[in-house]
Coordinates of N, CA and C in Angstrom, one line a residue:
M1 N -33.1 7.0 74.1 CA -32.2 7.3 73.2 C -32.0 6.2 72.4
H2 N -32.2 4.9 72.8 CA -31.5 3.8 72.2 C -32.9 3.9 71.0
E3 N -34.1 4.2 71.3 CA -35.1 4.1 70.2 C -35.2 4.8 69.1
K4 N -34.9 6.1 69.5 CA -34.3 7.1 68.7 C -33.1 7.3 67.6
L5 N -32.5 6.5 68.0 CA -31.2 6.3 67.4 C -31.5 5.3 66.4
L6 N -32.4 4.3 66.8 CA -32.6 3.1 66.0 C -33.3 3.7 64.9
F7 N -34.0 4.6 65.3 CA -35.4 5.6 64.3 C -34.2 6.0 63.2
L8 N -33.4 7.2 63.9 CA -32.6 7.7 62.7 C -31.6 6.7 62.0
L9 N -31.2 5.5 62.2 CA -30.6 4.3 61.3 C -31.6 3.8 60.5
A10 N -32.7 3.6 60.6 CA -33.3 3.2 59.6 C -33.9 4.3 58.7
M11 N -33.9 5.8 58.8 CA -34.1 6.4 58.0 C -32.5 6.8 57.5
A12 N -31.7 6.4 57.6 CA -30.4 6.6 57.4 C -30.1 5.3 56.2
V13 N -30.9 4.3 56.5 CA -30.7 2.8 55.3 C -32.3 3.2 54.3
L14 N -33.0 3.6 54.4 CA -34.2 4.1 53.6 C -33.6 5.3 53.0
C15 N -32.7 6.4 53.4 CA -32.5 7.2 52.3 C -31.2 6.6 51.5
A16 N -30.4 5.7 52.0 CA -29.4 5.3 51.3 C -29.6 4.8 49.8
C17 N -30.8 3.9 50.8 CA -31.4 3.0 49.3 C -32.1 3.6 47.9
K18 N -32.7 4.3 48.3 CA -33.4 5.5 47.5 C -32.4 5.6 46.2
P19 N -33.1 5.3 45.4 CA -31.8 5.8 44.0 C -31.9 7.5 43.5
P20 N -30.9 7.7 43.6 CA -30.5 9.5 43.0 C -31.4 9.6 42.0
V21 N -32.3 11.0 41.5 CA -32.7 11.0 40.4 C -32.0 12.3 40.1
G22 N -31.7 11.7 39.1 CA -30.6 12.9 38.4 C -31.1 13.1 36.7
P23 N -31.0 14.3 36.2 CA -31.6 15.1 35.0 C -31.5 13.9 33.9
E24 N -30.9 12.8 33.8 CA -30.9 11.4 32.9 C -31.9 10.6 33.5
A25 N -32.4 10.8 34.2 CA -33.5 9.7 35.1 C -34.6 10.5 34.8
Q26 N -34.9 12.0 34.9 CA -35.8 12.6 34.8 C -36.0 12.6 33.1
D27 N -35.3 12.3 32.5 CA -35.8 12.6 30.8 C -35.9 11.5 30.4
A28 N -35.2 10.3 30.7 CA -35.9 8.6 30.4 C -37.0 8.8 29.9
P29 N -37.2 8.3 28.6 CA -38.7 7.7 27.5 C -39.3 6.8 28.9
A30 N -40.5 6.9 28.5 CA -41.7 5.9 29.0 C -41.1 4.6 28.1
V31 N -41.0 3.4 28.7 CA -41.2 2.3 28.2 C -42.3 1.7 27.5
A32 N -42.2 1.6 26.2 CA -43.7 1.2 25.3 C -44.2 0.0 25.6
S33 N -45.7 -0.1 26.2 CA -46.4 -1.1 26.5 C -45.7 -2.1 24.9
A34 N -45.9 -3.6 25.6 CA -46.1 -5.0 24.3 C -46.7 -4.8 23.6
P35 N -47.2 -5.0 22.4 CA -48.3 -5.1 21.7 C -49.1 -6.4 22.3
A36 N -50.1 -6.4 22.3 CA -51.5 -7.2 22.4 C -50.9 -8.4 21.5
S37 N -50.9 -9.9 21.8 CA -50.9 -10.9 21.5 C -51.7 -11.9 20.4
A38 N -51.7 -12.4 19.4 CA -52.6 -12.7 19.4 C -54.0 -13.0 19.5
A39 N -53.8 -14.4 21.0 CA -54.4 -14.9 22.1 C -55.5 -13.4 22.5
A40 N -54.9 -12.5 23.0 CA -55.7 -11.5 23.6 C -56.4 -11.2 22.9
K41 N -55.8 -10.6 21.5 CA -57.0 -10.2 20.4 C -57.7 -11.0 19.8
R42 N -58.0 -12.4 20.1 CA -59.2 -13.4 20.0 C -59.8 -13.3 21.1
I43 N -59.3 -13.2 22.2 CA -60.1 -13.2 23.3 C -61.5 -11.2 23.2
E44 N -60.5 -10.7 22.9 CA -61.2 -9.2 23.1 C -62.7 -9.4 21.8
A45 N -62.3 -10.2 20.8 CA -63.1 -10.2 19.2 C -64.2 -11.2 19.6
D46 N -64.0 -12.4 20.8 CA -64.9 -13.0 21.2 C -66.0 -12.5 22.3
V47 N -65.6 -11.8 23.1 CA -66.2 -10.9 24.1 C -66.9 -9.9 23.6
R48 N -66.0 -9.0 22.6 CA -67.1 -8.0 22.2 C -68.4 -8.7 21.5
A49 N -68.1 -9.7 20.8 CA -69.2 -9.9 20.0 C -70.4 -10.7 21.0
L50 N -69.9 -11.5 21.6 CA -70.9 -11.9 22.7 C -71.7 -10.9 23.7
A51 N -70.9 -9.5 23.8 CA -71.6 -8.4 24.8 C -72.2 -7.7 23.7
D52 N -72.1 -8.1 22.2 CA -72.8 -6.8 21.4 C -74.3 -6.8 21.5
D53 N -75.3 -5.9 21.6 CA -76.4 -5.5 21.9 C -77.4 -6.1 20.5
R54 N -76.8 -6.9 20.0 CA -77.4 -7.8 18.9 C -78.1 -9.2 19.9
M55 N -77.2 -9.3 20.5 CA -77.1 -10.5 22.0 C -78.4 -10.8 22.4
E56 N -78.8 -9.8 22.9 CA -79.9 -9.1 23.9 C -80.1 -9.3 25.2
G57 N -78.8 -9.1 26.0 CA -78.7 -10.0 27.0 C -78.1 -11.3 26.9
R58 N -78.5 -12.2 26.0 CA -78.3 -13.9 25.9 C -79.3 -14.4 27.4
D59 N -80.1 -13.2 27.1 CA -81.4 -14.4 28.2 C -82.2 -15.6 27.4
T60 N -82.5 -16.5 28.7 CA -82.7 -17.5 28.2 C -83.8 -17.8 27.0
G61 N -84.2 -18.8 25.9 CA -85.3 -18.4 25.1 C -85.3 -17.1 23.7
T62 N -84.1 -16.6 24.1 CA -84.5 -15.3 23.3 C -84.2 -15.0 22.1
R63 N -83.9 -14.7 20.9 CA -83.0 -14.6 19.9 C -81.4 -14.3 20.3
G64 N -81.2 -13.5 21.4 CA -80.1 -13.2 21.6 C -79.7 -14.2 22.0
Y65 N -79.9 -15.1 22.3 CA -79.8 -16.2 23.0 C -78.9 -17.2 22.0
D66 N -79.8 -17.2 21.1 CA -79.8 -18.4 20.1 C -78.5 -17.7 19.8
L67 N -78.7 -16.3 18.8 CA -76.8 -16.0 18.2 C -75.9 -16.2 18.9
A68 N -75.9 -15.8 20.4 CA -75.0 -16.6 21.2 C -74.7 -17.4 20.8
A69 N -75.1 -18.4 21.2 CA -75.2 -20.3 21.1 C -74.4 -20.3 19.3
E70 N -74.8 -19.7 18.8 CA -74.5 -20.3 16.9 C -73.0 -19.8 17.4
Y71 N -72.9 -18.3 17.9 CA -71.6 -17.8 17.7 C -70.4 -18.9 18.4
V72 N -71.0 -19.3 19.4 CA -70.1 -20.0 20.5 C -69.3 -21.5 19.4
A73 N -70.9 -21.9 19.1 CA -70.6 -23.3 18.2 C -69.4 -23.2 17.0
R74 N -69.7 -22.0 16.4 CA -69.0 -21.7 15.8 C -67.5 -21.7 15.6
R75 N -67.3 -21.2 16.7 CA -65.8 -20.7 17.4 C -64.9 -22.3 17.9
Y76 N -66.1 -23.1 18.6 CA -65.8 -24.3 18.6 C -65.2 -25.1 17.7
A77 N -65.7 -24.7 16.7 CA -65.4 -26.0 15.6 C -64.5 -25.3 15.0
E78 N -64.3 -23.8 15.0 CA -62.9 -23.3 14.3 C -61.8 -23.3 15.0
I79 N -61.5 -23.8 16.1 CA -60.3 -23.9 17.2 C -60.5 -25.4 17.1
G80 N -61.0 -26.2 16.6 CA -60.6 -27.4 16.4 C -61.7 -28.7 17.8
L81 N -62.3 -28.3 18.2 CA -62.8 -29.0 19.1 C -63.7 -29.9 18.9
A82 N -64.3 -31.3 18.8 CA -65.0 -32.2 18.9 C -66.1 -31.8 19.3
P83 N -67.7 -31.8 18.0 CA -68.6 -31.7 19.2 C -69.2 -33.2 19.8
A84 N -69.9 -33.2 21.0 CA -70.5 -34.2 21.9 C -72.0 -33.9 22.3
G85 N -72.4 -33.1 21.0 CA -74.1 -33.0 21.9 C -75.3 -33.4 21.0
D86 N -76.6 -33.1 20.8 CA -77.0 -34.0 20.2 C -77.5 -33.7 18.6
D87 N -77.4 -35.3 18.0 CA -77.1 -35.7 16.8 C -75.7 -35.3 15.9
G88 N -74.4 -34.9 17.3 CA -73.2 -34.7 16.6 C -72.7 -33.7 16.5
S89 N -74.3 -32.8 17.2 CA -74.0 -30.9 16.9 C -73.6 -30.5 18.8
F90 N -73.0 -29.3 18.4 CA -72.4 -28.7 19.6 C -73.5 -28.4 20.7
F91 N -74.9 -28.7 20.3 CA -75.9 -28.2 21.1 C -76.6 -29.1 21.8
Q92 N -77.1 -28.9 23.0 CA -78.1 -30.2 23.8 C -79.4 -29.3 24.1
H93 N -80.4 -30.2 24.1 CA -82.0 -29.9 23.8 C -82.5 -29.8 25.3
V94 N -82.5 -28.6 25.9 CA -83.0 -28.6 27.2 C -84.4 -28.6 27.4
P95 N -85.6 -29.2 28.3 CA -86.4 -28.9 28.5 C -86.7 -27.4 29.5
L96 N -87.5 -26.8 28.7 CA -87.9 -25.7 29.8 C -89.6 -25.2 30.1
L97 N -89.6 -25.1 31.4 CA -90.9 -24.1 31.3 C -91.1 -22.9 31.2
K98 N -92.2 -22.3 30.9 CA -92.1 -20.8 30.4 C -93.3 -19.7 31.2
A99 N -92.9 -19.3 31.6 CA -94.1 -17.9 32.5 C -94.0 -16.7 31.9
V100 N -95.1 -16.3 31.7 CA -95.0 -14.7 32.0 C -96.2 -14.2 32.5
R101 N -96.0 -12.9 32.7 CA -96.9 -12.4 33.4 C -98.0 -11.2 32.5
E102 N -99.3 -11.3 33.1 CA -100.4 -10.8 32.2 C -100.9 -9.0 33.0
R103 N -100.5 -8.3 32.3 CA -101.1 -6.9 33.2 C -102.7 -7.0 33.2
E104 N -103.4 -8.0 32.3 CA -105.0 -7.4 32.3 C -105.6 -8.7 34.0
G105 N -106.1 -7.9 34.9 CA -106.2 -8.9 35.6 C -105.5 -8.3 37.2
A106 N -104.6 -7.5 36.8 CA -103.0 -7.9 37.6 C -103.5 -7.1 38.8
A107 N -103.6 -7.3 40.3 CA -104.4 -6.2 41.1 C -103.7 -6.6 42.4
F108 N -103.3 -5.7 43.4 CA -102.7 -5.8 44.4 C -103.6 -5.0 45.6
R109 N -104.6 -6.1 46.3 CA -105.1 -5.0 47.5 C -104.9 -5.1 48.9
I110 N -104.8 -4.2 49.8 CA -104.8 -4.4 51.0 C -105.1 -3.9 52.2
Q111 N -105.8 -4.7 52.6 CA -107.5 -4.9 53.7 C -106.9 -4.7 55.1
R112 N -106.9 -3.5 55.8 CA -106.6 -3.4 57.3 C -107.5 -2.2 57.6
D113 N -108.1 -2.3 58.7 CA -109.0 -1.9 59.9 C -110.3 -1.4 58.8
G114 N -110.9 -2.3 58.4 CA -112.1 -1.9 57.7 C -111.7 -1.5 56.3
R115 N -110.2 -1.0 56.0 CA -110.2 0.5 54.6 C -109.2 -0.9 53.7
T116 N -109.3 -0.5 52.3 CA -108.4 -1.0 51.4 C -107.9 -0.3 50.4
T117 N -106.8 -0.9 50.5 CA -105.6 0.1 49.4 C -105.4 -0.3 48.5
S118 N -105.3 -0.1 47.3 CA -105.3 -0.7 45.9 C -104.1 -0.1 45.6
L119 N -102.6 -1.0 45.1 CA -101.5 -0.6 44.5 C -101.6 -0.6 43.0
A120 N -100.8 0.4 42.6 CA -100.8 0.3 40.8 C -99.7 -0.5 40.1
F121 N -100.3 -1.5 39.2 CA -99.7 -2.3 38.6 C -98.3 -1.5 38.0
L122 N -97.4 -2.0 38.0 CA -96.1 -1.4 37.9 C -95.4 -0.5 38.4
D123 N -96.1 0.6 38.7 CA -95.5 2.0 39.6 C -95.8 1.8 41.1
Q124 N -96.0 0.9 41.8 CA -96.3 0.0 43.0 C -95.9 -1.3 43.0
F125 N -96.3 -2.1 42.2 CA -96.2 -3.8 42.5 C -96.2 -4.7 40.9
L126 N -95.8 -5.8 41.7 CA -95.4 -6.4 40.3 C -95.6 -7.8 40.6
P127 N -96.8 -8.5 40.2 CA -97.1 -10.0 40.0 C -95.9 -11.0 39.9
G128 N -95.5 -12.0 40.8 CA -94.3 -12.8 40.4 C -95.2 -13.8 39.1
V129 N -93.7 -14.2 38.8 CA -94.2 -15.4 37.6 C -94.7 -16.4 38.3
N130 N -95.8 -17.3 37.9 CA -96.3 -18.5 38.5 C -96.1 -19.8 37.5
Y131 N -95.4 -20.3 37.8 CA -95.1 -21.7 36.9 C -96.0 -23.0 37.0
N132 N -96.9 -22.7 37.9 CA -97.8 -23.6 38.6 C -99.3 -23.8 38.2
A133 N -99.8 -22.2 37.4 CA -100.9 -22.0 37.2 C -101.5 -21.0 36.5
P134 N -102.1 -21.4 35.4 CA -102.4 -20.3 34.5 C -102.6 -18.5 34.8
A135 N -103.4 -18.9 36.3 CA -103.8 -17.9 36.6 C -104.2 -18.1 38.2
H136 N -104.0 -17.1 39.0 CA -104.3 -17.1 40.6 C -104.8 -15.9 41.4
T137 N -105.3 -16.5 42.5 CA -106.1 -15.1 43.3 C -105.8 -15.6 44.8
L138 N -105.7 -14.8 45.3 CA -104.9 -15.3 47.3 C -105.5 -14.5 48.0
T139 N -106.2 -14.7 49.0 CA -106.7 -13.6 49.9 C -106.0 -14.5 51.1
A140 N -105.3 -13.8 52.2 CA -104.9 -14.6 53.2 C -104.4 -13.3 53.9
P141 N -104.6 -13.7 55.4 CA -103.8 -12.8 56.0 C -102.1 -12.6 56.2
A142 N -102.0 -11.1 56.0 CA -100.1 -11.2 56.3 C -99.3 -11.3 57.3
V143 N -98.0 -11.6 57.2 CA -96.9 -11.6 59.0 C -96.1 -11.0 58.1
F144 N -94.9 -10.1 58.7 CA -93.9 -9.6 58.5 C -93.2 -10.5 59.1
V145 N -91.9 -11.1 58.1 CA -90.9 -11.9 58.7 C -89.5 -11.6 58.5
G146 N -89.4 -10.3 58.7 CA -88.2 -9.7 58.4 C -87.1 -9.8 57.1
Q147 N -86.4 -10.2 56.9 CA -85.6 -10.9 55.3 C -85.9 -12.3 55.5
A148 N -86.6 -13.1 56.2 CA -86.7 -14.2 56.0 C -85.7 -15.5 56.5
V149 N -84.9 -15.0 57.3 CA -83.8 -15.8 57.4 C -83.9 -16.5 59.0
R150 N -83.7 -17.9 58.5 CA -83.4 -18.5 59.4 C -82.0 -19.2 59.8
A151 N -81.5 -18.8 60.9 CA -79.6 -19.4 60.4 C -79.5 -19.2 62.1
P152 N -80.0 -20.2 62.6 CA -79.4 -20.5 64.1 C -78.1 -20.6 64.8
E153 N -77.0 -21.0 63.7 CA -75.8 -21.1 63.9 C -75.2 -19.8 64.2
L154 N -75.9 -18.6 63.5 CA -75.4 -17.0 63.5 C -76.2 -16.6 64.6
G155 N -77.0 -17.3 65.6 CA -77.9 -16.6 66.3 C -78.9 -15.8 65.3
Q156 N -79.6 -16.2 64.3 CA -80.4 -15.3 63.3 C -81.9 -16.0 63.3
D157 N -82.9 -15.8 63.9 CA -84.0 -16.3 63.5 C -85.0 -15.6 63.3
D158 N -85.6 -15.2 61.6 CA -86.3 -14.2 61.9 C -87.9 -14.3 62.1
F159 N -88.0 -16.2 62.2 CA -89.3 -16.7 62.1 C -89.9 -16.9 63.9
A160 N -89.0 -16.4 64.5 CA -89.2 -16.4 66.4 C -90.6 -16.2 66.8
G161 N -91.3 -17.0 67.4 CA -92.8 -16.4 67.8 C -93.6 -16.0 66.3
V162 N -93.3 -16.4 65.0 CA -94.3 -16.1 63.9 C -94.5 -17.2 63.2
E163 N -96.3 -17.2 63.3 CA -96.7 -18.6 62.5 C -96.8 -17.7 61.1
V164 N -96.4 -18.6 60.2 CA -96.7 -18.2 59.3 C -97.5 -19.3 58.1
R165 N -98.0 -20.3 58.8 CA -98.5 -21.2 58.3 C -100.1 -20.5 57.6
G166 N -100.5 -20.7 56.2 CA -101.7 -20.6 55.6 C -101.7 -18.7 55.9
K167 N -100.1 -18.0 56.0 CA -100.3 -16.8 55.7 C -99.7 -16.8 54.7
I168 N -99.6 -14.9 54.3 CA -99.1 -14.4 53.2 C -98.0 -14.0 54.0
A169 N -96.1 -14.4 53.8 CA -94.9 -13.9 54.2 C -94.4 -12.4 53.4
V170 N -94.7 -11.3 54.3 CA -93.8 -10.3 54.5 C -92.4 -9.8 54.1
L171 N -91.8 -9.4 53.7 CA -90.7 -9.6 53.9 C -89.5 -8.8 53.0
F172 N -88.6 -8.0 53.6 CA -87.2 -7.7 52.5 C -86.1 -8.6 52.2
S173 N -85.8 -8.2 50.8 CA -84.8 -8.8 50.5 C -83.3 -8.8 51.4
G174 N -82.5 -9.4 51.0 CA -81.3 -9.7 51.5 C -80.9 -10.8 52.5
A175 N -79.6 -10.0 53.4 CA -79.8 -10.7 54.6 C -78.7 -10.1 55.4
P176 N -78.5 -10.2 56.8 CA -78.1 -9.2 57.7 C -76.5 -8.9 57.2
R177 N -76.5 -7.7 57.5 CA -74.7 -7.4 57.0 C -73.8 -7.8 57.9
R178 N -74.4 -8.7 59.3 CA -72.7 -8.8 59.8 C -72.8 -10.3 59.7
F179 N -73.5 -11.0 58.7 CA -72.7 -12.1 58.1 C -71.5 -12.2 57.0
D180 N -70.6 -13.0 57.4 CA -69.7 -12.9 56.1 C -70.7 -13.0 54.5
N181 N -69.3 -13.0 54.0 CA -69.8 -12.7 52.5 C -70.5 -14.0 51.9
D182 N -70.0 -14.9 52.4 CA -70.6 -16.4 51.7 C -71.7 -16.7 52.3
R183 N -72.0 -16.7 53.6 CA -73.4 -16.8 54.2 C -74.5 -15.5 53.8
R184 N -73.7 -14.7 53.8 CA -74.4 -13.9 53.4 C -75.6 -13.8 52.0
A185 N -74.5 -13.8 51.1 CA -74.8 -14.6 49.5 C -76.2 -15.9 49.8
Y186 N -75.7 -16.9 50.8 CA -76.6 -18.3 50.8 C -77.9 -17.9 51.3
Y187 N -78.1 -16.7 52.3 CA -79.2 -16.5 52.7 C -79.7 -15.4 52.4
A188 N -79.4 -14.6 51.4 CA -80.0 -13.3 50.8 C -80.4 -14.4 49.2
H189 N -80.4 -15.6 48.8 CA -80.7 -15.9 47.7 C -81.9 -16.0 47.7
S190 N -83.0 -15.6 47.1 CA -84.3 -15.7 47.1 C -85.0 -17.3 46.9
A191 N -84.3 -18.0 46.3 CA -84.6 -19.9 46.4 C -84.7 -20.4 47.6
Q192 N -83.6 -20.1 48.6 CA -83.3 -20.2 49.4 C -84.6 -19.6 50.7
K193 N -85.0 -18.6 50.1 CA -86.1 -18.0 51.4 C -87.5 -18.5 51.1
L194 N -87.6 -18.7 49.4 CA -88.7 -19.5 49.3 C -89.0 -20.6 49.7
Q195 N -88.1 -21.5 49.2 CA -88.0 -23.3 50.3 C -88.5 -23.0 51.4
L196 N -87.6 -22.3 52.0 CA -88.1 -22.3 54.0 C -89.1 -21.7 53.9
L197 N -89.9 -20.4 53.5 CA -91.3 -20.3 53.4 C -92.5 -21.4 53.1
S198 N -92.0 -22.2 52.1 CA -92.9 -23.4 51.6 C -92.9 -24.2 52.5
D199 N -91.8 -25.1 53.1 CA -91.5 -25.7 54.4 C -92.3 -25.3 55.8
L200 N -92.6 -24.1 56.0 CA -92.9 -23.7 56.8 C -94.7 -23.3 56.9
G201 N -95.3 -23.7 55.4 CA -96.5 -23.4 55.1 C -96.8 -22.4 54.7
A202 N -96.3 -21.4 54.3 CA -97.1 -20.2 54.0 C -97.8 -20.1 52.9
V203 N -98.4 -19.5 52.4 CA -99.5 -19.8 50.9 C -98.8 -18.6 50.0
G204 N -98.0 -17.5 50.3 CA -97.6 -16.7 49.5 C -96.8 -15.8 49.8
V205 N -96.3 -14.7 48.8 CA -94.8 -14.1 49.3 C -95.0 -12.7 49.1
V206 N -94.8 -11.9 49.5 CA -94.7 -10.3 49.2 C -93.4 -10.0 49.4
I207 N -92.5 -9.5 48.6 CA -91.2 -8.8 48.8 C -91.1 -7.8 48.6
V208 N -91.1 -6.7 50.3 CA -90.9 -5.4 49.5 C -89.3 -4.7 49.9
G209 N -89.6 -3.7 48.4 CA -88.0 -3.0 48.5 C -87.8 -1.9 49.5
T210 N -86.4 -1.8 49.1 CA -86.3 -1.0 50.4 C -84.8 0.2 49.8
P211 N -84.9 1.4 50.0 CA -83.9 2.2 48.8 C -82.6 1.4 49.1
E212 N -82.0 0.8 50.2 CA -81.0 0.3 49.5 C -80.9 -1.0 48.5
S213 N -82.2 -1.4 48.6 CA -81.9 -2.7 47.3 C -82.3 -2.0 46.2
E214 N -83.3 -1.4 46.0 CA -83.5 -0.6 44.6 C -82.2 0.6 44.0
Q215 N -81.3 0.5 45.4 CA -80.0 1.0 44.8 C -79.0 0.2 43.7
R216 N -79.0 -1.3 44.0 CA -78.6 -2.3 43.4 C -79.4 -2.6 42.3
G217 N -80.8 -2.4 42.7 CA -81.5 -2.9 41.2 C -82.7 -2.5 41.0
P218 N -82.7 -0.9 40.9 CA -83.6 0.2 40.5 C -84.8 -0.6 39.8
W219 N -86.0 0.0 40.5 CA -87.1 -0.6 40.4 C -87.7 -0.2 38.8
K220 N -87.2 0.8 38.5 CA -87.7 1.3 37.3 C -87.5 0.3 36.1
S221 N -86.2 -0.1 36.1 CA -85.5 -1.4 35.3 C -86.4 -2.8 35.3
S222 N -87.0 -2.8 36.7 CA -87.3 -4.4 36.9 C -88.8 -4.0 36.2
A223 N -89.3 -2.9 36.3 CA -90.6 -2.4 35.6 C -90.8 -2.7 34.2
A224 N -89.9 -1.7 33.7 CA -89.5 -1.8 32.6 C -89.4 -3.3 31.9
K225 N -89.0 -4.6 32.0 CA -88.7 -5.6 31.6 C -90.0 -6.7 32.3
W226 N -91.2 -5.8 32.5 CA -92.2 -6.7 33.6 C -92.6 -7.8 32.4
D227 N -93.2 -8.0 31.4 CA -93.0 -8.4 30.1 C -92.1 -9.7 29.7
M228 N -90.8 -9.6 30.5 CA -90.0 -10.7 29.9 C -90.3 -12.1 30.6
P229 N -90.5 -13.3 30.0 CA -90.7 -14.7 30.5 C -89.9 -14.9 31.2
G230 N -90.2 -15.7 32.6 CA -89.7 -16.5 33.4 C -89.4 -18.0 32.8
M231 N -88.0 -18.8 33.2 CA -88.2 -19.8 32.7 C -87.4 -20.6 33.9
R232 N -87.9 -22.3 33.7 CA -87.3 -23.0 34.6 C -87.0 -24.4 33.9
L233 N -85.9 -25.1 34.3 CA -86.0 -26.4 34.2 C -87.5 -27.6 34.2
R234 N -87.3 -28.1 32.8 CA -89.1 -28.6 33.1 C -88.6 -30.2 33.9
N235 N -89.1 -30.5 34.7 CA -89.5 -32.3 35.0 C -89.9 -33.2 34.2
A236 N -89.8 -34.5 34.2 CA -90.4 -35.0 33.2 C -91.7 -35.4 33.2
D237 N -92.3 -34.9 34.3 CA -93.8 -35.1 34.8 C -94.6 -33.6 34.0
G238 N -93.9 -32.6 33.5 CA -94.2 -31.5 32.8 C -94.3 -30.1 34.0
T239 N -94.0 -30.4 35.4 CA -94.0 -29.6 36.3 C -92.4 -28.8 36.3
G240 N -92.4 -27.7 36.8 CA -91.1 -27.2 37.1 C -89.9 -27.4 38.0
L241 N -88.8 -27.1 37.8 CA -88.0 -27.2 39.0 C -87.8 -26.0 39.6
D242 N -88.1 -26.0 40.6 CA -88.0 -24.9 42.2 C -88.5 -23.8 42.0
T243 N -90.1 -24.1 41.5 CA -91.2 -23.3 41.6 C -92.2 -23.4 42.3
F244 N -92.0 -24.3 43.9 CA -92.6 -24.2 45.2 C -94.1 -23.7 44.6
P245 N -94.8 -24.8 44.7 CA -96.2 -24.8 44.1 C -97.1 -23.9 45.1
R246 N -96.9 -24.4 46.7 CA -97.4 -24.7 47.7 C -97.7 -22.5 47.8
L247 N -96.5 -22.0 47.5 CA -96.6 -21.2 47.3 C -97.4 -20.4 46.1
R248 N -98.8 -19.8 46.4 CA -99.5 -19.8 45.3 C -99.9 -18.6 44.8
A249 N -99.0 -17.4 45.4 CA -98.8 -15.9 44.7 C -97.6 -15.6 45.1
S250 N -96.9 -14.5 44.8 CA -96.3 -14.1 45.1 C -95.9 -12.5 44.6
A251 N -95.5 -11.5 44.7 CA -95.4 -9.9 44.4 C -94.2 -9.1 44.4
S252 N -94.0 -8.4 44.4 CA -93.5 -7.3 45.0 C -93.7 -5.9 44.6
I253 N -93.3 -5.3 45.8 CA -93.7 -4.1 46.1 C -92.4 -2.6 45.8
S254 N -92.2 -1.8 45.3 CA -91.7 -0.6 45.4 C -91.3 0.1 46.6
A255 N -90.4 0.6 46.8 CA -90.1 1.2 48.5 C -91.1 2.5 48.2
D256 N -91.2 2.6 47.4 CA -91.8 4.0 47.5 C -93.5 4.1 47.4
A257 N -94.3 2.9 47.3 CA -95.3 2.3 47.5 C -96.0 2.9 48.6

């Protein structure tokens, strides 16, 4: 009885608090939104300019990147910022190492039980960008390593009982779904995987696509950009930063291969 009474009292309070809707309330005109401020318009103009197709995605080393950098420098000057870059400018020169894929000679073959299977360039595989050699050929045994995650604090070790030294590691991208967002992002990062594989002595890497991974990044989109160069920061000795020279070759395979 008490629970029912309290519930009825609560309903009565809620009903009493609800404002009546009369004809005058129903006919009240909507309040017009305030006009955009000058600052909002400037921000919109900058975003539209930098997102324009002429900027070509602003990829490093492209004409679009240079156009975007010049636009930003011009805007810095317009709002009164003082330049602190090279030679009194807004720009700073950064040494980069550039690498590109070559279609000619690109091949991927799988030998198993006396049979050889060849994959088609672009449709089924893409060679990885190699920053450490102008050309490379690698023949080695392959071993599957799941998602190449070693996270003992989370009870995950895809390398348990697996020897990768001197072998080509075959793996899926990503990280276990049970990981929280931060640690899943960390263990899914390709640089983290490649560093671990290099430390464990692998000589090559093959990343196999899945329907889930290709839903996020369609294979056709990657294949369409196969000739886009890769860029890495260049060390003083001319080598690239985070290029993992122990991994002599890498490739990606489509989920449909």
